[in-house]
């Protein structure tokens, strides 16, 4: 039982193409979220060798208080981006994905970050395309 469980975890980890995020990128996300507050912002995550190292803000994705994420429908996605996903902010205290978020995740990627107010190390979470919580390592370099 134990060995079976361990093996299953290893397989799940192998499947996870994106496993980390650079600390400066995470800090940038907090900054942009704070600047955009009380509106939402969303951006595309980019990764190299499994580590998120860049966010790509899309013009027109900063929208009133409606769900900014929906405007990503117009984004020019290339196939590589499907390995990562999107980041968006919630001007509330909840970093749980909404139904609309889950629908977006399933289309756009396996690594999606939601950062909730007040936008710091304690208020962000990462989700896979099914809305399961994913642990991302923060790389400080
Ligand atoms: Zn959301």
PDB file of C-alpha atoms and ligand atoms in Angstrom:
ATOM      1  CA  UNK A   1       0.000   0.000   0.000  1.00  0.00           C
ATOM      2  CA  UNK A   2       2.715   2.437   0.986  1.00  0.00           C
ATOM      3  CA  UNK A   3       4.816   1.684  -2.075  1.00  0.00           C
ATOM      4  CA  UNK A   4       1.847   1.891  -4.347  1.00  0.00           C
ATOM      5  CA  UNK A   5       0.991   5.270  -2.929  1.00  0.00           C
ATOM      6  CA  UNK A   6       4.532   6.536  -3.319  1.00  0.00           C
ATOM      7  CA  UNK A   7       4.686   5.396  -6.883  1.00  0.00           C
ATOM      8  CA  UNK A   8       1.411   7.105  -7.667  1.00  0.00           C
ATOM      9  CA  UNK A   9       2.737  10.385  -6.250  1.00  0.00           C
ATOM     10  CA  UNK A  10       5.863  10.122  -8.346  1.00  0.00           C
ATOM     11  CA  UNK A  11       3.815   9.641 -11.461  1.00  0.00           C
ATOM     12  CA  UNK A  12       1.734  12.678 -10.618  1.00  0.00           C
ATOM     13  CA  UNK A  13       4.891  14.715 -10.109  1.00  0.00           C
ATOM     14  CA  UNK A  14       6.318  13.606 -13.424  1.00  0.00           C
ATOM     15  CA  UNK A  15       3.185  14.776 -15.144  1.00  0.00           C
ATOM     16  CA  UNK A  16       3.546  18.210 -13.579  1.00  0.00           C
ATOM     17  CA  UNK A  17       5.503  20.169 -16.157  1.00  0.00           C
ATOM     18  CA  UNK A  18       5.485  23.361 -14.124  1.00  0.00           C
ATOM     19  CA  UNK A  19       6.682  22.968 -10.531  1.00  0.00           C
ATOM     20  CA  UNK A  20       8.007  26.366  -9.478  1.00  0.00           C
ATOM     21  CA  UNK A  21       7.756  30.119  -9.715  1.00  0.00           C
ATOM     22  CA  UNK A  22      10.470  32.721  -9.347  1.00  0.00           C
ATOM     23  CA  UNK A  23      10.057  34.865  -6.280  1.00  0.00           C
ATOM     24  CA  UNK A  24      10.448  38.115  -8.207  1.00  0.00           C
ATOM     25  CA  UNK A  25       7.632  37.079 -10.553  1.00  0.00           C
ATOM     26  CA  UNK A  26       5.413  36.299  -7.579  1.00  0.00           C
ATOM     27  CA  UNK A  27       6.243  39.699  -6.080  1.00  0.00           C
ATOM     28  CA  UNK A  28       5.409  41.337  -9.399  1.00  0.00           C
ATOM     29  CA  UNK A  29       2.023  39.586  -9.356  1.00  0.00           C
ATOM     30  CA  UNK A  30       1.355  40.986  -5.869  1.00  0.00           C
ATOM     31  CA  UNK A  31       2.374  44.470  -7.035  1.00  0.00           C
ATOM     32  CA  UNK A  32       0.159  44.454 -10.119  1.00  0.00           C
ATOM     33  CA  UNK A  33      -2.755  43.058  -8.114  1.00  0.00           C
ATOM     34  CA  UNK A  34      -2.357  45.844  -5.557  1.00  0.00           C
ATOM     35  CA  UNK A  35      -2.167  48.502  -8.256  1.00  0.00           C
ATOM     36  CA  UNK A  36      -5.222  47.132 -10.008  1.00  0.00           C
ATOM     37  CA  UNK A  37      -7.288  46.760  -6.827  1.00  0.00           C
ATOM     38  CA  UNK A  38     -10.285  46.984  -6.427  1.00  0.00           C
ATOM     39  CA  UNK A  39     -10.447  45.713 -10.000  1.00  0.00           C
ATOM     40  CA  UNK A  40      -9.163  42.335 -11.130  1.00  0.00           C
ATOM     41  CA  UNK A  41      -6.160  41.788 -13.303  1.00  0.00           C
ATOM     42  CA  UNK A  42      -5.199  38.757 -15.305  1.00  0.00           C
ATOM     43  CA  UNK A  43      -2.093  37.746 -17.206  1.00  0.00           C
ATOM     44  CA  UNK A  44      -0.586  34.793 -18.983  1.00  0.00           C
ATOM     45  CA  UNK A  45       2.065  32.787 -17.145  1.00  0.00           C
ATOM     46  CA  UNK A  46       5.206  31.790 -18.980  1.00  0.00           C
ATOM     47  CA  UNK A  47       7.644  29.151 -17.803  1.00  0.00           C
ATOM     48  CA  UNK A  48      11.089  27.904 -18.664  1.00  0.00           C
ATOM     49  CA  UNK A  49      12.287  24.482 -17.554  1.00  0.00           C
ATOM     50  CA  UNK A  50       9.292  24.100 -15.304  1.00  0.00           C
ATOM     51  CA  UNK A  51       9.661  27.414 -13.508  1.00  0.00           C
ATOM     52  CA  UNK A  52       7.338  30.360 -14.089  1.00  0.00           C
ATOM     53  CA  UNK A  53       9.676  33.205 -14.965  1.00  0.00           C
ATOM     54  CA  UNK A  54       7.455  35.762 -16.675  1.00  0.00           C
ATOM     55  CA  UNK A  55       3.944  37.112 -16.801  1.00  0.00           C
ATOM     56  CA  UNK A  56       2.452  38.598 -19.905  1.00  0.00           C
ATOM     57  CA  UNK A  57      -0.126  41.263 -19.263  1.00  0.00           C
ATOM     58  CA  UNK A  58      -2.686  41.577 -21.974  1.00  0.00           C
ATOM     59  CA  UNK A  59      -3.976  44.942 -22.996  1.00  0.00           C
ATOM     60  CA  UNK A  60      -7.674  45.167 -22.318  1.00  0.00           C
ATOM     61  CA  UNK A  61      -7.694  42.519 -19.606  1.00  0.00           C
ATOM     62  CA  UNK A  62      -7.999  45.051 -16.832  1.00  0.00           C
ATOM     63  CA  UNK A  63     -11.724  45.515 -16.581  1.00  0.00           C
ATOM     64  CA  UNK A  64     -14.141  47.070 -14.116  1.00  0.00           C
ATOM     65  CA  UNK A  65     -15.280  44.756 -11.388  1.00  0.00           C
ATOM     66  CA  UNK A  66     -16.484  42.017 -13.693  1.00  0.00           C
ATOM     67  CA  UNK A  67     -14.511  38.844 -14.137  1.00  0.00           C
ATOM     68  CA  UNK A  68     -11.387  39.982 -15.963  1.00  0.00           C
ATOM     69  CA  UNK A  69     -10.444  36.443 -16.827  1.00  0.00           C
ATOM     70  CA  UNK A  70     -13.197  36.108 -19.400  1.00  0.00           C
ATOM     71  CA  UNK A  71     -11.479  38.643 -21.606  1.00  0.00           C
ATOM     72  CA  UNK A  72      -8.607  36.246 -22.121  1.00  0.00           C
ATOM     73  CA  UNK A  73     -10.812  34.629 -24.742  1.00  0.00           C
ATOM     74  CA  UNK A  74      -9.366  37.170 -27.147  1.00  0.00           C
ATOM     75  CA  UNK A  75      -5.762  36.390 -26.318  1.00  0.00           C
ATOM     76  CA  UNK A  76      -3.385  35.114 -28.985  1.00  0.00           C
ATOM     77  CA  UNK A  77      -2.446  31.780 -27.451  1.00  0.00           C
ATOM     78  CA  UNK A  78       0.291  29.659 -28.848  1.00  0.00           C
ATOM     79  CA  UNK A  79       0.314  25.990 -28.042  1.00  0.00           C
ATOM     80  CA  UNK A  80       3.201  26.215 -25.569  1.00  0.00           C
ATOM     81  CA  UNK A  81       1.170  28.410 -23.283  1.00  0.00           C
ATOM     82  CA  UNK A  82      -1.159  25.503 -22.661  1.00  0.00           C
ATOM     83  CA  UNK A  83       1.561  23.982 -20.513  1.00  0.00           C
ATOM     84  CA  UNK A  84       1.266  26.874 -18.129  1.00  0.00           C
ATOM     85  CA  UNK A  85      -1.870  28.922 -17.596  1.00  0.00           C
ATOM     86  CA  UNK A  86      -3.045  32.210 -16.248  1.00  0.00           C
ATOM     87  CA  UNK A  87      -2.818  34.313 -13.134  1.00  0.00           C
ATOM     88  CA  UNK A  88      -5.606  36.544 -11.946  1.00  0.00           C
ATOM     89  CA  UNK A  89      -6.527  38.448  -8.853  1.00  0.00           C
ATOM     90  CA  UNK A  90      -9.592  38.330  -6.659  1.00  0.00           C
ATOM     91  CA  UNK A  91     -10.355  41.628  -4.936  1.00  0.00           C
ATOM     92  CA  UNK A  92     -12.000  39.547  -2.191  1.00  0.00           C
ATOM     93  CA  UNK A  93     -10.415  37.413   0.543  1.00  0.00           C
ATOM     94  CA  UNK A  94     -11.153  34.202  -1.364  1.00  0.00           C
ATOM     95  CA  UNK A  95      -8.598  32.606  -3.661  1.00  0.00           C
ATOM     96  CA  UNK A  96     -10.977  29.782  -4.561  1.00  0.00           C
ATOM     97  CA  UNK A  97     -11.741  29.455  -8.267  1.00  0.00           C
ATOM     98  CA  UNK A  98     -15.232  30.453  -9.388  1.00  0.00           C
ATOM     99  CA  UNK A  99     -17.163  28.327 -11.870  1.00  0.00           C
ATOM    100  CA  UNK A 100     -16.070  30.708 -14.636  1.00  0.00           C
ATOM    101  CA  UNK A 101     -12.469  30.309 -13.480  1.00  0.00           C
ATOM    102  CA  UNK A 102     -12.694  26.524 -13.620  1.00  0.00           C
ATOM    103  CA  UNK A 103     -14.054  26.719 -17.124  1.00  0.00           C
ATOM    104  CA  UNK A 104     -11.129  28.928 -18.155  1.00  0.00           C
ATOM    105  CA  UNK A 105      -8.561  26.674 -16.473  1.00  0.00           C
ATOM    106  CA  UNK A 106      -9.830  23.681 -18.396  1.00  0.00           C
ATOM    107  CA  UNK A 107      -9.246  25.527 -21.652  1.00  0.00           C
ATOM    108  CA  UNK A 108      -5.998  27.290 -21.034  1.00  0.00           C
ATOM    109  CA  UNK A 109      -3.584  25.379 -18.868  1.00  0.00           C
ATOM    110  CA  UNK A 110      -2.595  23.108 -16.045  1.00  0.00           C
ATOM    111  CA  UNK A 111      -1.033  25.767 -13.811  1.00  0.00           C
ATOM    112  CA  UNK A 112      -3.216  28.667 -12.752  1.00  0.00           C
ATOM    113  CA  UNK A 113      -2.644  31.131  -9.965  1.00  0.00           C
ATOM    114  CA  UNK A 114      -5.263  33.069  -8.058  1.00  0.00           C
ATOM    115  CA  UNK A 115      -4.128  35.769  -5.693  1.00  0.00           C
ATOM    116  CA  UNK A 116      -6.662  37.206  -3.276  1.00  0.00           C
ATOM    117  CA  UNK A 117      -6.726  40.443  -1.329  1.00  0.00           C
ATOM    118  CA  UNK A 118      -4.448  41.654   0.334  1.00  0.00           C
ATOM    119  CA  UNK A 119      -2.165  40.031  -2.253  1.00  0.00           C
ATOM    120  CA  UNK A 120       0.783  38.496  -0.429  1.00  0.00           C
ATOM    121  CA  UNK A 121       2.576  35.165   0.179  1.00  0.00           C
ATOM    122  CA  UNK A 122      -0.352  33.931   2.251  1.00  0.00           C
ATOM    123  CA  UNK A 123      -3.190  34.718  -0.124  1.00  0.00           C
ATOM    124  CA  UNK A 124      -2.212  32.999  -3.377  1.00  0.00           C
ATOM    125  CA  UNK A 125      -2.916  29.481  -4.559  1.00  0.00           C
ATOM    126  CA  UNK A 126      -2.165  27.473  -7.636  1.00  0.00           C
ATOM    127  CA  UNK A 127      -4.653  25.150  -9.365  1.00  0.00           C
ATOM    128  CA  UNK A 128      -4.455  22.560 -12.105  1.00  0.00           C
ATOM    129  CA  UNK A 129      -6.954  22.452 -14.949  1.00  0.00           C
ATOM    130  CA  UNK A 130      -9.419  20.502 -12.828  1.00  0.00           C
ATOM    131  CA  UNK A 131      -9.281  23.031 -10.025  1.00  0.00           C
ATOM    132  CA  UNK A 132      -7.143  20.880  -7.722  1.00  0.00           C
ATOM    133  CA  UNK A 133      -4.657  22.736  -5.553  1.00  0.00           C
ATOM    134  CA  UNK A 134      -1.097  22.431  -6.831  1.00  0.00           C
ATOM    135  CA  UNK A 135       2.003  23.164  -4.788  1.00  0.00           C
ATOM    136  CA  UNK A 136       4.424  25.500  -6.527  1.00  0.00           C
ATOM    137  CA  UNK A 137       7.919  25.933  -5.180  1.00  0.00           C
ATOM    138  CA  UNK A 138       9.022  29.543  -4.820  1.00  0.00           C
ATOM    139  CA  UNK A 139      12.496  29.974  -6.276  1.00  0.00           C
ATOM    140  CA  UNK A 140      14.479  32.753  -4.637  1.00  0.00           C
ATOM    141  CA  UNK A 141      17.568  33.614  -6.648  1.00  0.00           C
TER     142      UNK A 141
HETATM  143 ZN1  LIG B   1     -11.542  34.298 -10.466  1.00  0.00          ZN
END
